[in-house]
Amino acid sequence: MAKRNRSDDDVTINLTPMIDVVFLLVIFFMVGTKFSESESRIDVSVPSVGPMHAISRVPDERVVELTADGNVLLDGQVVNNEQLAEILASQYAQYPDLKVVVRADSAGSLQGFAETIHTVRRSGVAQIGIAVKVDAGGGGGMLR
């Protein structure tokens, strides 16, 4: 079988399909732009809805800490039980899926812990977690 020697003149790239695609894209965007302009001129009374809330991401779990001396901290800031109830109630009104984790010092009073849990529950929050430490070499955990 004899080999054919091709010269460099025979090798070419056909640009016709690429030019066709570019023209189709230009036409598509021109027609789409004209449609948008004509749509804005149509006299239509758009229906209204009730008050809208801003779409935002649900906050992470809020952490309520009870120190050994009885101080209550919400995300690291000292608050009293009434302030805690107000803050959590307002956030619960905006985010019904709000989660609260309560961490208490083991040397603290059980009465203070019970009051803190009651305050969180009174604010409306239903998803309350209690942070505990597992002694059997398992690290930390959370009860729900």
PDB file of C-alpha atoms in Angstrom, residues 6-140:
ATOM      1  CA  ARG A   6      -0.371  15.366   2.284  1.00  0.00           C
ATOM      2  CA  SER A   7       0.841  18.849   2.115  1.00  0.00           C
ATOM      3  CA  ASP A   8       0.146  21.459   4.767  1.00  0.00           C
ATOM      4  CA  ASP A   9      -2.315  23.129   2.416  1.00  0.00           C
ATOM      5  CA  ASP A  10      -4.792  20.236   2.746  1.00  0.00           C
ATOM      6  CA  VAL A  11      -5.245  20.590   6.533  1.00  0.00           C
ATOM      7  CA  THR A  12      -7.815  23.275   7.365  1.00  0.00           C
ATOM      8  CA  ILE A  13     -10.303  23.962  10.119  1.00  0.00           C
ATOM      9  CA  ASN A  14     -13.871  24.488   9.031  1.00  0.00           C
ATOM     10  CA  LEU A  15     -15.145  27.580  10.886  1.00  0.00           C
ATOM     11  CA  THR A  16     -18.639  27.544   9.404  1.00  0.00           C
ATOM     12  CA  PRO A  17     -20.318  25.578  12.258  1.00  0.00           C
ATOM     13  CA  MET A  18     -18.710  27.812  14.877  1.00  0.00           C
ATOM     14  CA  ILE A  19     -19.878  30.976  13.099  1.00  0.00           C
ATOM     15  CA  ASP A  20     -23.400  29.508  12.831  1.00  0.00           C
ATOM     16  CA  VAL A  21     -23.495  28.883  16.580  1.00  0.00           C
ATOM     17  CA  VAL A  22     -22.321  32.426  17.341  1.00  0.00           C
ATOM     18  CA  PHE A  23     -25.013  33.909  15.076  1.00  0.00           C
ATOM     19  CA  LEU A  24     -27.683  31.746  16.725  1.00  0.00           C
ATOM     20  CA  LEU A  25     -26.589  32.941  20.176  1.00  0.00           C
ATOM     21  CA  VAL A  26     -26.675  36.579  19.073  1.00  0.00           C
ATOM     22  CA  ILE A  27     -30.188  36.137  17.654  1.00  0.00           C
ATOM     23  CA  PHE A  28     -31.342  34.317  20.790  1.00  0.00           C
ATOM     24  CA  PHE A  29     -30.195  37.129  23.093  1.00  0.00           C
ATOM     25  CA  MET A  30     -31.619  39.834  20.824  1.00  0.00           C
ATOM     26  CA  VAL A  31     -35.040  38.179  20.794  1.00  0.00           C
ATOM     27  CA  GLY A  32     -34.906  37.607  24.565  1.00  0.00           C
ATOM     28  CA  THR A  33     -34.090  41.240  25.224  1.00  0.00           C
ATOM     29  CA  LYS A  34     -36.955  42.464  23.071  1.00  0.00           C
ATOM     30  CA  PHE A  35     -39.351  40.105  24.892  1.00  0.00           C
ATOM     31  CA  SER A  36     -38.309  41.483  28.287  1.00  0.00           C
ATOM     32  CA  GLU A  37     -38.884  45.055  27.160  1.00  0.00           C
ATOM     33  CA  SER A  38     -42.319  44.311  25.734  1.00  0.00           C
ATOM     34  CA  GLU A  39     -43.294  42.380  28.857  1.00  0.00           C
ATOM     35  CA  SER A  40     -42.576  45.381  31.068  1.00  0.00           C
ATOM     36  CA  ARG A  41     -44.954  47.548  29.025  1.00  0.00           C
ATOM     37  CA  ILE A  42     -47.961  45.261  29.620  1.00  0.00           C
ATOM     38  CA  ASP A  43     -50.393  46.872  32.062  1.00  0.00           C
ATOM     39  CA  VAL A  44     -51.042  44.140  34.621  1.00  0.00           C
ATOM     40  CA  SER A  45     -52.102  44.526  38.222  1.00  0.00           C
ATOM     41  CA  VAL A  46     -49.876  42.107  40.138  1.00  0.00           C
ATOM     42  CA  PRO A  47     -51.573  40.532  43.188  1.00  0.00           C
ATOM     43  CA  SER A  48     -50.241  41.461  46.615  1.00  0.00           C
ATOM     44  CA  VAL A  49     -49.615  39.249  49.592  1.00  0.00           C
ATOM     45  CA  GLY A  50     -49.416  39.823  53.339  1.00  0.00           C
ATOM     46  CA  PRO A  51     -46.344  40.997  55.173  1.00  0.00           C
ATOM     47  CA  MET A  52     -43.165  39.316  54.051  1.00  0.00           C
ATOM     48  CA  HIS A  53     -40.205  38.327  56.189  1.00  0.00           C
ATOM     49  CA  ALA A  54     -36.685  38.522  54.891  1.00  0.00           C
ATOM     50  CA  ILE A  55     -35.312  35.201  53.764  1.00  0.00           C
ATOM     51  CA  SER A  56     -32.368  34.463  55.951  1.00  0.00           C
ATOM     52  CA  ARG A  57     -30.554  31.505  57.276  1.00  0.00           C
ATOM     53  CA  VAL A  58     -31.624  29.988  60.572  1.00  0.00           C
ATOM     54  CA  PRO A  59     -29.104  30.852  63.310  1.00  0.00           C
ATOM     55  CA  ASP A  60     -26.888  28.149  64.663  1.00  0.00           C
ATOM     56  CA  GLU A  61     -27.743  26.558  67.970  1.00  0.00           C
ATOM     57  CA  ARG A  62     -27.779  29.062  70.787  1.00  0.00           C
ATOM     58  CA  VAL A  63     -25.706  28.022  73.791  1.00  0.00           C
ATOM     59  CA  VAL A  64     -26.906  28.828  77.312  1.00  0.00           C
ATOM     60  CA  GLU A  65     -24.258  28.240  79.964  1.00  0.00           C
ATOM     61  CA  LEU A  66     -24.785  28.086  83.709  1.00  0.00           C
ATOM     62  CA  THR A  67     -21.602  28.638  85.706  1.00  0.00           C
ATOM     63  CA  ALA A  68     -20.824  27.149  89.124  1.00  0.00           C
ATOM     64  CA  ASP A  69     -21.500  30.500  90.808  1.00  0.00           C
ATOM     65  CA  GLY A  70     -24.964  30.777  89.180  1.00  0.00           C
ATOM     66  CA  ASN A  71     -24.270  33.187  86.302  1.00  0.00           C
ATOM     67  CA  VAL A  72     -26.239  32.581  83.100  1.00  0.00           C
ATOM     68  CA  LEU A  73     -24.467  33.229  79.791  1.00  0.00           C
ATOM     69  CA  LEU A  74     -26.089  33.297  76.358  1.00  0.00           C
ATOM     70  CA  ASP A  75     -23.419  32.730  73.717  1.00  0.00           C
ATOM     71  CA  GLY A  76     -20.768  34.032  76.114  1.00  0.00           C
ATOM     72  CA  GLN A  77     -22.631  37.152  77.305  1.00  0.00           C
ATOM     73  CA  VAL A  78     -23.949  37.390  80.860  1.00  0.00           C
ATOM     74  CA  VAL A  79     -27.752  37.730  81.026  1.00  0.00           C
ATOM     75  CA  ASN A  80     -30.369  37.281  83.718  1.00  0.00           C
ATOM     76  CA  ASN A  81     -33.321  34.903  83.346  1.00  0.00           C
ATOM     77  CA  GLU A  82     -35.719  37.620  82.147  1.00  0.00           C
ATOM     78  CA  GLN A  83     -33.288  38.852  79.473  1.00  0.00           C
ATOM     79  CA  LEU A  84     -32.700  35.257  78.416  1.00  0.00           C
ATOM     80  CA  ALA A  85     -36.441  34.661  78.068  1.00  0.00           C
ATOM     81  CA  GLU A  86     -36.930  37.874  76.052  1.00  0.00           C
ATOM     82  CA  ILE A  87     -34.036  37.227  73.649  1.00  0.00           C
ATOM     83  CA  LEU A  88     -34.980  33.599  73.028  1.00  0.00           C
ATOM     84  CA  ALA A  89     -38.689  34.450  72.648  1.00  0.00           C
ATOM     85  CA  SER A  90     -37.956  37.090  69.988  1.00  0.00           C
ATOM     86  CA  GLN A  91     -35.638  34.744  68.110  1.00  0.00           C
ATOM     87  CA  TYR A  92     -38.114  31.888  68.388  1.00  0.00           C
ATOM     88  CA  ALA A  93     -40.795  34.146  66.872  1.00  0.00           C
ATOM     89  CA  GLN A  94     -38.554  34.664  63.837  1.00  0.00           C
ATOM     90  CA  TYR A  95     -37.150  31.107  63.691  1.00  0.00           C
ATOM     91  CA  PRO A  96     -39.596  28.459  64.988  1.00  0.00           C
ATOM     92  CA  ASP A  97     -36.921  25.766  64.512  1.00  0.00           C
ATOM     93  CA  LEU A  98     -34.536  27.490  66.939  1.00  0.00           C
ATOM     94  CA  LYS A  99     -32.379  25.051  68.920  1.00  0.00           C
ATOM     95  CA  VAL A 100     -30.875  25.815  72.315  1.00  0.00           C
ATOM     96  CA  VAL A 101     -28.153  23.831  74.077  1.00  0.00           C
ATOM     97  CA  VAL A 102     -27.887  24.223  77.847  1.00  0.00           C
ATOM     98  CA  ARG A 103     -24.481  23.613  79.441  1.00  0.00           C
ATOM     99  CA  ALA A 104     -24.249  23.648  83.217  1.00  0.00           C
ATOM    100  CA  ASP A 105     -21.240  23.313  85.493  1.00  0.00           C
ATOM    101  CA  SER A 106     -21.386  20.053  87.408  1.00  0.00           C
ATOM    102  CA  ALA A 107     -20.551  21.928  90.621  1.00  0.00           C
ATOM    103  CA  GLY A 108     -23.529  24.261  90.156  1.00  0.00           C
ATOM    104  CA  SER A 109     -26.892  23.932  91.853  1.00  0.00           C
ATOM    105  CA  LEU A 110     -29.618  21.728  90.434  1.00  0.00           C
ATOM    106  CA  GLN A 111     -32.145  24.444  91.285  1.00  0.00           C
ATOM    107  CA  GLY A 112     -30.332  26.959  89.035  1.00  0.00           C
ATOM    108  CA  PHE A 113     -30.175  24.409  86.239  1.00  0.00           C
ATOM    109  CA  ALA A 114     -33.902  23.659  86.546  1.00  0.00           C
ATOM    110  CA  GLU A 115     -34.739  27.391  86.511  1.00  0.00           C
ATOM    111  CA  THR A 116     -32.605  27.917  83.395  1.00  0.00           C
ATOM    112  CA  ILE A 117     -34.277  25.010  81.571  1.00  0.00           C
ATOM    113  CA  HIS A 118     -37.685  26.367  82.613  1.00  0.00           C
ATOM    114  CA  THR A 119     -36.758  29.843  81.327  1.00  0.00           C
ATOM    115  CA  VAL A 120     -35.698  28.430  77.959  1.00  0.00           C
ATOM    116  CA  ARG A 121     -38.883  26.365  77.716  1.00  0.00           C
ATOM    117  CA  ARG A 122     -41.011  29.376  78.755  1.00  0.00           C
ATOM    118  CA  SER A 123     -39.585  31.366  75.815  1.00  0.00           C
ATOM    119  CA  GLY A 124     -41.283  28.894  73.466  1.00  0.00           C
ATOM    120  CA  VAL A 125     -38.232  26.950  72.318  1.00  0.00           C
ATOM    121  CA  ALA A 126     -39.114  23.281  71.987  1.00  0.00           C
ATOM    122  CA  GLN A 127     -35.768  21.902  70.834  1.00  0.00           C
ATOM    123  CA  ILE A 128     -33.573  21.987  73.930  1.00  0.00           C
ATOM    124  CA  GLY A 129     -30.370  20.007  74.249  1.00  0.00           C
ATOM    125  CA  ILE A 130     -28.427  19.338  77.438  1.00  0.00           C
ATOM    126  CA  ALA A 131     -24.654  19.072  77.068  1.00  0.00           C
ATOM    127  CA  VAL A 132     -23.066  16.275  79.104  1.00  0.00           C
ATOM    128  CA  LYS A 133     -19.663  14.631  79.286  1.00  0.00           C
ATOM    129  CA  VAL A 134     -19.483  10.854  78.945  1.00  0.00           C
ATOM    130  CA  ASP A 135     -17.016   9.374  81.464  1.00  0.00           C
ATOM    131  CA  ALA A 136     -16.436   6.026  79.706  1.00  0.00           C
ATOM    132  CA  GLY A 137     -13.752   7.457  77.397  1.00  0.00           C
ATOM    133  CA  GLY A 138     -16.345   8.636  74.927  1.00  0.00           C
ATOM    134  CA  GLY A 139     -15.677  12.387  74.986  1.00  0.00           C
ATOM    135  CA  GLY A 140     -18.623  14.795  75.107  1.00  0.00           C
TER     136      GLY A 140
END
